[in-house]
Backbone as JSON, one array per atom type, in Angstrom:
{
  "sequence": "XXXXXXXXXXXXXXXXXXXXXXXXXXXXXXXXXXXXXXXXXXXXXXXXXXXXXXXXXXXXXXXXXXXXXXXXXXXXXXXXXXXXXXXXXXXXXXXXXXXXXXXXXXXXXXXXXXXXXXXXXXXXXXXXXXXXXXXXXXXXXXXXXXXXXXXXXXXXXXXXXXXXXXXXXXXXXXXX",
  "N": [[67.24, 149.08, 117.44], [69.51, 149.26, 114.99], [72.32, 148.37, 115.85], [72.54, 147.11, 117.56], [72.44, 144.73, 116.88], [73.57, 141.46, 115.94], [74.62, 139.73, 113.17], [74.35, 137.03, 111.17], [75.39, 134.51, 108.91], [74.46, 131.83, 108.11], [76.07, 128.77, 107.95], [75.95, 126.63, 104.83], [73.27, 127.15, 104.2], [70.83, 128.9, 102.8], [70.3, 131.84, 103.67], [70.51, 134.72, 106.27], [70.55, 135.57, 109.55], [69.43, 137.6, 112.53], [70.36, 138.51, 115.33], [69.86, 139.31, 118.82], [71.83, 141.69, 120.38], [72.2, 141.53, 123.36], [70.85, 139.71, 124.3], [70.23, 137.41, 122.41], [68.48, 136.54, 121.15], [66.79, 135.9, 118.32], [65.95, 138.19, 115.89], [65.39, 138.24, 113.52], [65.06, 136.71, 110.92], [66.13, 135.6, 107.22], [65.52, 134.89, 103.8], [68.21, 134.43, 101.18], [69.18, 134.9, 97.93], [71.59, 133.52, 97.08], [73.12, 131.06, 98.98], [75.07, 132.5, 101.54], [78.56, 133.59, 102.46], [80.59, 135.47, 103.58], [79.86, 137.58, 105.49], [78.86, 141.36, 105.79], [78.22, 144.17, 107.71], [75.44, 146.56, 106.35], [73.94, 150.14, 105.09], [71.38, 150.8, 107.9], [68.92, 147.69, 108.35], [70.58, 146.62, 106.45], [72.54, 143.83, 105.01], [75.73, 143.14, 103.53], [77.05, 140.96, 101.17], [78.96, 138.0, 100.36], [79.06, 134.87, 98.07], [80.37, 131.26, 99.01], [82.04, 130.44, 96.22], [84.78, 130.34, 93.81], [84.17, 132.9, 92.19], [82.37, 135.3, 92.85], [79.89, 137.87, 93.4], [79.07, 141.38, 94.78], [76.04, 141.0, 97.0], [72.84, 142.6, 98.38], [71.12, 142.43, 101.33], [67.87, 143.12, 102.49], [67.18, 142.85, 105.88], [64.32, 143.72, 106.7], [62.89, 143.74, 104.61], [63.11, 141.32, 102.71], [64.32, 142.43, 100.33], [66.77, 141.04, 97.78], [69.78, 141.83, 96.13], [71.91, 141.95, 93.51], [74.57, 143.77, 93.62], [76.75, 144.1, 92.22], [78.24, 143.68, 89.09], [80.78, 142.93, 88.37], [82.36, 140.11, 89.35], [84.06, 138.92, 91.94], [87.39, 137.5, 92.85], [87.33, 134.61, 95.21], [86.08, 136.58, 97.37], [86.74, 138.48, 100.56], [84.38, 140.15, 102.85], [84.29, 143.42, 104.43], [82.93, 146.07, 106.67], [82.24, 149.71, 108.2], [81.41, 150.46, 110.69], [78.59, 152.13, 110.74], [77.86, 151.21, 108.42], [78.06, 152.27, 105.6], [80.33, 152.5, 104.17], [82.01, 150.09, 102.68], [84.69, 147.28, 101.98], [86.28, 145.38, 100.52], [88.37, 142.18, 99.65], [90.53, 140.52, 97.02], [91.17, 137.32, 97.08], [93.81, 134.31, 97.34], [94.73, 134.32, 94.82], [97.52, 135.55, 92.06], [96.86, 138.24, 91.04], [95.43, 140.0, 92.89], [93.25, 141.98, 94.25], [92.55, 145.04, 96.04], [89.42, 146.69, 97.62], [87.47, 149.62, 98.08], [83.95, 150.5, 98.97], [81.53, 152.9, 98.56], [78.7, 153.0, 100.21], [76.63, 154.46, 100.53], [74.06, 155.3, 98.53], [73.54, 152.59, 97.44], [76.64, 150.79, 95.6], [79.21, 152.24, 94.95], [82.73, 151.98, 93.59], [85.31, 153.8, 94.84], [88.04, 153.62, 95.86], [90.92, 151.95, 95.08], [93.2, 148.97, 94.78], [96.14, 147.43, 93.29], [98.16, 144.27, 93.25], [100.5, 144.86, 91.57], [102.49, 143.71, 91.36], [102.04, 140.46, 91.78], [101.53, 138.38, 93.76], [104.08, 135.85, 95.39], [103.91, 132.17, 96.71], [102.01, 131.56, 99.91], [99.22, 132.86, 97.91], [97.67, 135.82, 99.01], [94.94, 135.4, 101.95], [91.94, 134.51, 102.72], [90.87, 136.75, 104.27], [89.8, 140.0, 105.69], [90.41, 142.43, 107.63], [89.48, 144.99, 109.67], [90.35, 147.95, 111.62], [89.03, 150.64, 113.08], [89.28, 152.29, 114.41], [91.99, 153.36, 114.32], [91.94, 153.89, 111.59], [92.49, 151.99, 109.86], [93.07, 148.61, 107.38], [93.42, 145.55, 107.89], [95.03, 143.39, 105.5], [96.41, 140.5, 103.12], [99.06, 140.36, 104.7], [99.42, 143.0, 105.28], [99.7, 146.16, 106.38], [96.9, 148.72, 105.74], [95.84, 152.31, 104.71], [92.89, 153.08, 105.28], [91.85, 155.22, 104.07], [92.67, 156.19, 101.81], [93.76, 153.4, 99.8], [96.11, 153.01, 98.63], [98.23, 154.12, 99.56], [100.27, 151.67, 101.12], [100.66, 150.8, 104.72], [102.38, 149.29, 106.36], [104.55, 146.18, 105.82], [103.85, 143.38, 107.41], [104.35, 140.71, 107.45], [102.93, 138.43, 108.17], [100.02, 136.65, 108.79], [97.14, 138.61, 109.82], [94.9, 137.86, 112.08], [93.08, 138.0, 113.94], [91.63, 141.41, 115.07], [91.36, 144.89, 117.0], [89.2, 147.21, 117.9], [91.17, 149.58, 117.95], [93.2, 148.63, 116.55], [95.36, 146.79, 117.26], [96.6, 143.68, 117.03], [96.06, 140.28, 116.21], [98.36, 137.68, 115.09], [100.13, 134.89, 112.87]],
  "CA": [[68.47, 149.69, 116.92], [70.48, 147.31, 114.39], [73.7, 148.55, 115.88], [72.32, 145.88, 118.87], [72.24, 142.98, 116.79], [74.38, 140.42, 115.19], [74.38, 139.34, 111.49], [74.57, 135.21, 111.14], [75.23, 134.0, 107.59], [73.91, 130.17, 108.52], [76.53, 128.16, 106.84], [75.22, 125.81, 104.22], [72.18, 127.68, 103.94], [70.82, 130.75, 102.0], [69.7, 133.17, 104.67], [70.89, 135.6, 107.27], [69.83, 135.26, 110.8], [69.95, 138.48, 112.92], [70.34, 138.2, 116.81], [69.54, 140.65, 119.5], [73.26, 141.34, 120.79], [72.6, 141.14, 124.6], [69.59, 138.23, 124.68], [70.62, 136.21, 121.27], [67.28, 136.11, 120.85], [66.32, 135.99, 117.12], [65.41, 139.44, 115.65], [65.1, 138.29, 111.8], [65.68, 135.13, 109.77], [65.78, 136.21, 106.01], [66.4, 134.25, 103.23], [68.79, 135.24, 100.54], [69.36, 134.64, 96.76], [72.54, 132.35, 97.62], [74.0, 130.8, 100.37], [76.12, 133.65, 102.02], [79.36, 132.7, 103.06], [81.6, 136.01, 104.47], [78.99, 138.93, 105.33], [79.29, 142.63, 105.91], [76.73, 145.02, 108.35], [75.31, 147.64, 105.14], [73.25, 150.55, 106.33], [70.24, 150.14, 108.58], [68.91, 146.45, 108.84], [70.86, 145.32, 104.86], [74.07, 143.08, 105.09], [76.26, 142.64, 102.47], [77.53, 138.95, 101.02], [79.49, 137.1, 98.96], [79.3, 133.33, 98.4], [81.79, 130.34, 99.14], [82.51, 130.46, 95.04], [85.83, 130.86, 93.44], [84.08, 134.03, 91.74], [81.41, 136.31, 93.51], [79.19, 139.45, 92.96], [78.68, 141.44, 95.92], [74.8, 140.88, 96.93], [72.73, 143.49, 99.7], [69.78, 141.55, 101.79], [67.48, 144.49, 103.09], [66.16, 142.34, 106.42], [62.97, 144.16, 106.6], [61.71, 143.91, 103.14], [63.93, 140.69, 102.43], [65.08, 142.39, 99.0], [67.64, 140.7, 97.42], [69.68, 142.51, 95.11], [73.24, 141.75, 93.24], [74.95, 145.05, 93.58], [78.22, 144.39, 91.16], [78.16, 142.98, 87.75], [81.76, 142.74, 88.06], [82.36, 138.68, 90.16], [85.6, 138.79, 92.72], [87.8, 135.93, 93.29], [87.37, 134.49, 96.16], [86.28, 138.08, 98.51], [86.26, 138.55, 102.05], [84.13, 141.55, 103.12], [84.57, 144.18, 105.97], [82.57, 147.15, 106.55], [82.53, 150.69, 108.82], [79.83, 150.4, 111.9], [77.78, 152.4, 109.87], [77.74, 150.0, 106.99], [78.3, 153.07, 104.56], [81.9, 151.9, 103.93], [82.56, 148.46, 102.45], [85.73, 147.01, 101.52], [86.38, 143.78, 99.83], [89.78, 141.83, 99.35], [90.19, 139.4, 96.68], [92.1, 136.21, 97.22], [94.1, 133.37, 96.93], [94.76, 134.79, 93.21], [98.06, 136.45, 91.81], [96.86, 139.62, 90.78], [94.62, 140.16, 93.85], [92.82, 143.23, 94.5], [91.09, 145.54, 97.26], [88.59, 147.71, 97.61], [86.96, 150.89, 98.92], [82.78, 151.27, 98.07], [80.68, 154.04, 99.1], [77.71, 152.11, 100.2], [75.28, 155.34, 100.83], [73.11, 154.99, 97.85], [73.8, 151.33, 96.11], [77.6, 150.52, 95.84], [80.08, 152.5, 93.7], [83.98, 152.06, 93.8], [85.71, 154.95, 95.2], [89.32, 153.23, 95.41], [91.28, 150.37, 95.04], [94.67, 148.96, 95.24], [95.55, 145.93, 92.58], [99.02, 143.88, 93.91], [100.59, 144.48, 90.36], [103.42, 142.72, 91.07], [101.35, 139.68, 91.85], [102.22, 137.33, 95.03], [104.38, 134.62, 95.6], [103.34, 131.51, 97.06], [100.87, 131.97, 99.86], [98.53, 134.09, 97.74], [96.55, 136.34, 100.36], [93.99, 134.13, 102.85], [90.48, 135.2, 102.37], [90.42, 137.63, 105.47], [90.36, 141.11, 105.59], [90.2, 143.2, 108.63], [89.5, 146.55, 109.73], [90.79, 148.95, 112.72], [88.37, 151.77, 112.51], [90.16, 154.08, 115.24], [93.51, 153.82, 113.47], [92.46, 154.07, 110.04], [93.71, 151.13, 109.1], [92.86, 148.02, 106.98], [94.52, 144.56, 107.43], [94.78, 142.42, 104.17], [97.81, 139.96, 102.23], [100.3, 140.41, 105.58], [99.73, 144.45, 105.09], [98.04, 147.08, 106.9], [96.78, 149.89, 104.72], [95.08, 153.29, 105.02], [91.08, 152.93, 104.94], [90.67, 156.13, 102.98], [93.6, 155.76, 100.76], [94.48, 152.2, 99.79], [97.21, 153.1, 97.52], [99.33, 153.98, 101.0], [100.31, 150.64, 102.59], [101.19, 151.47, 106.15], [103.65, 148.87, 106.32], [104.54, 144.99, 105.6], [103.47, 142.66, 108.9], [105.15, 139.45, 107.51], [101.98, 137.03, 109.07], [99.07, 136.35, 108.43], [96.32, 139.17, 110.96], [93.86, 136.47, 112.39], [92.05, 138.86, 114.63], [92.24, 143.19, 115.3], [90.2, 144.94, 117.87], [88.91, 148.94, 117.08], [92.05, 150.26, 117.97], [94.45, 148.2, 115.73], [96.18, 145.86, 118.36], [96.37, 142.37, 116.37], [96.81, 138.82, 116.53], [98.97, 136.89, 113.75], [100.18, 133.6, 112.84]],
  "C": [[69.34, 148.6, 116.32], [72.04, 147.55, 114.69], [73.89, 147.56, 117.38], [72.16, 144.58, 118.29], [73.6, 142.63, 116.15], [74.48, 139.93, 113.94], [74.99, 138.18, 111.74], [74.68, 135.03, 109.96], [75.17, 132.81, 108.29], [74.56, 129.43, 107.49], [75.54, 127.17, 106.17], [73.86, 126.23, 103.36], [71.82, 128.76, 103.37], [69.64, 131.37, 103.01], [70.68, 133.48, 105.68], [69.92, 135.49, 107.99], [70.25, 136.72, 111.58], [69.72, 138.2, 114.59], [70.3, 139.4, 117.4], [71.32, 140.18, 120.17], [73.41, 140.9, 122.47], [71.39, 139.95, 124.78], [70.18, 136.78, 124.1], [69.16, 135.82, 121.28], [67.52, 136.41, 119.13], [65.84, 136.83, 116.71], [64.56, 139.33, 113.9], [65.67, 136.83, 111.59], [64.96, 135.2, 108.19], [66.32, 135.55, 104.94], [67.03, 134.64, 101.87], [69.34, 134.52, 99.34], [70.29, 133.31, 96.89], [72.23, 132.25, 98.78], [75.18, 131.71, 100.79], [77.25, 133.29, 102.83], [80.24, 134.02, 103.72], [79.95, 137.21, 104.09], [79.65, 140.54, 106.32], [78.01, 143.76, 106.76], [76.8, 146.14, 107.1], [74.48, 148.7, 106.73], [72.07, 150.2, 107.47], [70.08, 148.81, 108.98], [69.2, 145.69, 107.37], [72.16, 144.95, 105.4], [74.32, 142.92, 103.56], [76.75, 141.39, 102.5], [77.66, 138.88, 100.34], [79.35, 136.03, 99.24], [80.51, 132.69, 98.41], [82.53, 130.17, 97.56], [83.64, 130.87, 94.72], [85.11, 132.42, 93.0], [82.68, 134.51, 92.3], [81.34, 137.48, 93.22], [79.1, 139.8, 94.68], [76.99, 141.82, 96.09], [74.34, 141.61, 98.21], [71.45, 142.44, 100.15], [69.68, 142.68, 102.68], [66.5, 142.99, 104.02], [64.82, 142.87, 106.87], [62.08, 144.34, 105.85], [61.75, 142.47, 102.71], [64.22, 140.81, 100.81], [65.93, 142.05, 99.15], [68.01, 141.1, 96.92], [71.09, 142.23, 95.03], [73.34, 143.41, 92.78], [76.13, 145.32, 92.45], [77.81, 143.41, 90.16], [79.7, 142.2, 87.76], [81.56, 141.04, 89.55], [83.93, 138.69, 90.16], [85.95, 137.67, 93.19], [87.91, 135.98, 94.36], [87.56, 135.76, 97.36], [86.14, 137.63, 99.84], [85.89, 139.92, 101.88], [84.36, 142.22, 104.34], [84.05, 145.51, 105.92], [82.7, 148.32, 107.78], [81.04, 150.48, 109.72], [79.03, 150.88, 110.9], [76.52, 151.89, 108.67], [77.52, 151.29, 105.59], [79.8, 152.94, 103.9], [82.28, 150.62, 104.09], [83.54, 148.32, 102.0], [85.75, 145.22, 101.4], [87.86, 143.79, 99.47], [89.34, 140.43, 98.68], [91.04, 138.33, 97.39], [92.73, 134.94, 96.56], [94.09, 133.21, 94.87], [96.39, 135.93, 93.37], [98.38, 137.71, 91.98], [95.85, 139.93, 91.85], [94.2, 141.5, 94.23], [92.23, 143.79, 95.75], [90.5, 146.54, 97.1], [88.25, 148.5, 98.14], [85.51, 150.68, 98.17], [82.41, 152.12, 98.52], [79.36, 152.97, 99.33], [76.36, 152.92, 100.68], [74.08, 155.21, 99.87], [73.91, 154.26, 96.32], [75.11, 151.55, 96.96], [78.29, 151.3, 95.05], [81.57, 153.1, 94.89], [84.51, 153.53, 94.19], [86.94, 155.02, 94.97], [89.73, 152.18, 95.74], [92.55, 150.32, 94.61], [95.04, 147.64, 94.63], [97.07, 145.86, 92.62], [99.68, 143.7, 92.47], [101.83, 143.31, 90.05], [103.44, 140.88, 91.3], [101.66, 139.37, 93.64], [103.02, 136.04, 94.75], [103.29, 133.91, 96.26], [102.99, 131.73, 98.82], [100.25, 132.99, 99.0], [97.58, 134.6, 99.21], [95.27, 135.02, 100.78], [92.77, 135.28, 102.23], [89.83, 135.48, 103.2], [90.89, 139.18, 105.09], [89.98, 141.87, 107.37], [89.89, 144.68, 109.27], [89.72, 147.4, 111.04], [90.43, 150.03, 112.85], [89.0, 152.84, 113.53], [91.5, 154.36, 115.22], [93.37, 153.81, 112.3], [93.1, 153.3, 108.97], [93.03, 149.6, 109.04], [93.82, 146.84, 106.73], [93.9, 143.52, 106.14], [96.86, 142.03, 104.06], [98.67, 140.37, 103.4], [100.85, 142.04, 105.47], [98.97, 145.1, 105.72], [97.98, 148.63, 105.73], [95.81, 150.72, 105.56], [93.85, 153.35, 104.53], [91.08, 153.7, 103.96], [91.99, 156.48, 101.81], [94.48, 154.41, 100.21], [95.76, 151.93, 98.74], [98.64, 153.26, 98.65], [99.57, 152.88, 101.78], [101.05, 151.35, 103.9], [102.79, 150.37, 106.26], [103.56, 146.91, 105.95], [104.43, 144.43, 107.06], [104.28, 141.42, 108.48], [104.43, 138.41, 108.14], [100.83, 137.44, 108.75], [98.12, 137.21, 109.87], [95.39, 137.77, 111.0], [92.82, 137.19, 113.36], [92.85, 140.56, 114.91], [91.17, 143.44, 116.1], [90.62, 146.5, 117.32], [90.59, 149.44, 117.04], [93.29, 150.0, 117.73], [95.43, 147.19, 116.25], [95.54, 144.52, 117.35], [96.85, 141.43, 116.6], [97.23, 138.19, 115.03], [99.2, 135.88, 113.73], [101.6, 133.45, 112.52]]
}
């Protein structure tokens, strides 16, 4: 069951490592187009990934086939990803950029945008860190010192004023 393992992006390196969650034994070691630097659980046994690059595509690694496959044409500045247990619901936040954007995909068959939320009035100085977070039993997505509504990202919930640094399911967070 891959809802028992772990997903490793192996800094430095281009592959994903998958771990059994209660042994840490080694389930998979798969290697992947890039070097994967923030990853995402997709469905079944694929992860999503972007690289350490100012600009990134988002790429799926199916560990049981080890297809590789770049899913977006479009390349996000500097993303962090965050997905729904499932891994049918990805979300990406750009960063450390102005005009900074986030995302909603559908990730049931392939990737396609659903909605998205672009900071028109830019940022002052910090631009957003290159974390995003997710609170799946409140509905709620931390990014840029904001929490927003998963299935509408056009609703921020409210301004936080700090930087989230960790959230656990049920939205309780740590800041800076």
């Amino acid at each position: 069951d891959d809802q028992n393992e772990v997903f490793v992006a192996v800094f430095g390196e281009q592959k994903i490592v998958a771990l059994d969650a209660q042994t840490g034994a080694i389930t998979a070691d798969v290697a992947t187009a890039i070097a994967p630097f923030r990853i995402a659980r997709g469905s079944g046994r694929r992860v999503y990934y972007v690289e350490e690059d100012v600009f990134s595509a988002i790429r799926r690694v199916d560990l049981e086939t080890g297809e590789d496959d770049e899913l977006t044409d479009v390349e996000f500045h500097e993303p962090d990803l965050e997905s729904t247990s499932d891994g049918l619901t990805l979300f990406l936040g750009e960063s450390q950029a102005p005009g900074s954007r986030l995302f909603r995909f559908d990730g049931s068959d392939g990737i396609v945008e659903v909605d998205s939320f672009r900071f028109d009035g830019g940022f002052g100085l910090p631009s957003p860190e290159r974390q995003i977070f997710l609170a799946p039993d409140e509905n709620r997505l931390y990014f840029a010192d904001r929490a927003f509504v998963t299935d509408d990202l056009g609703h921020a919930r409210g301004w936080i004023g700090a930087q989230v640094i960790a959230v656990s399911p049920d939205g309780n967070i740590a800041s800076t």
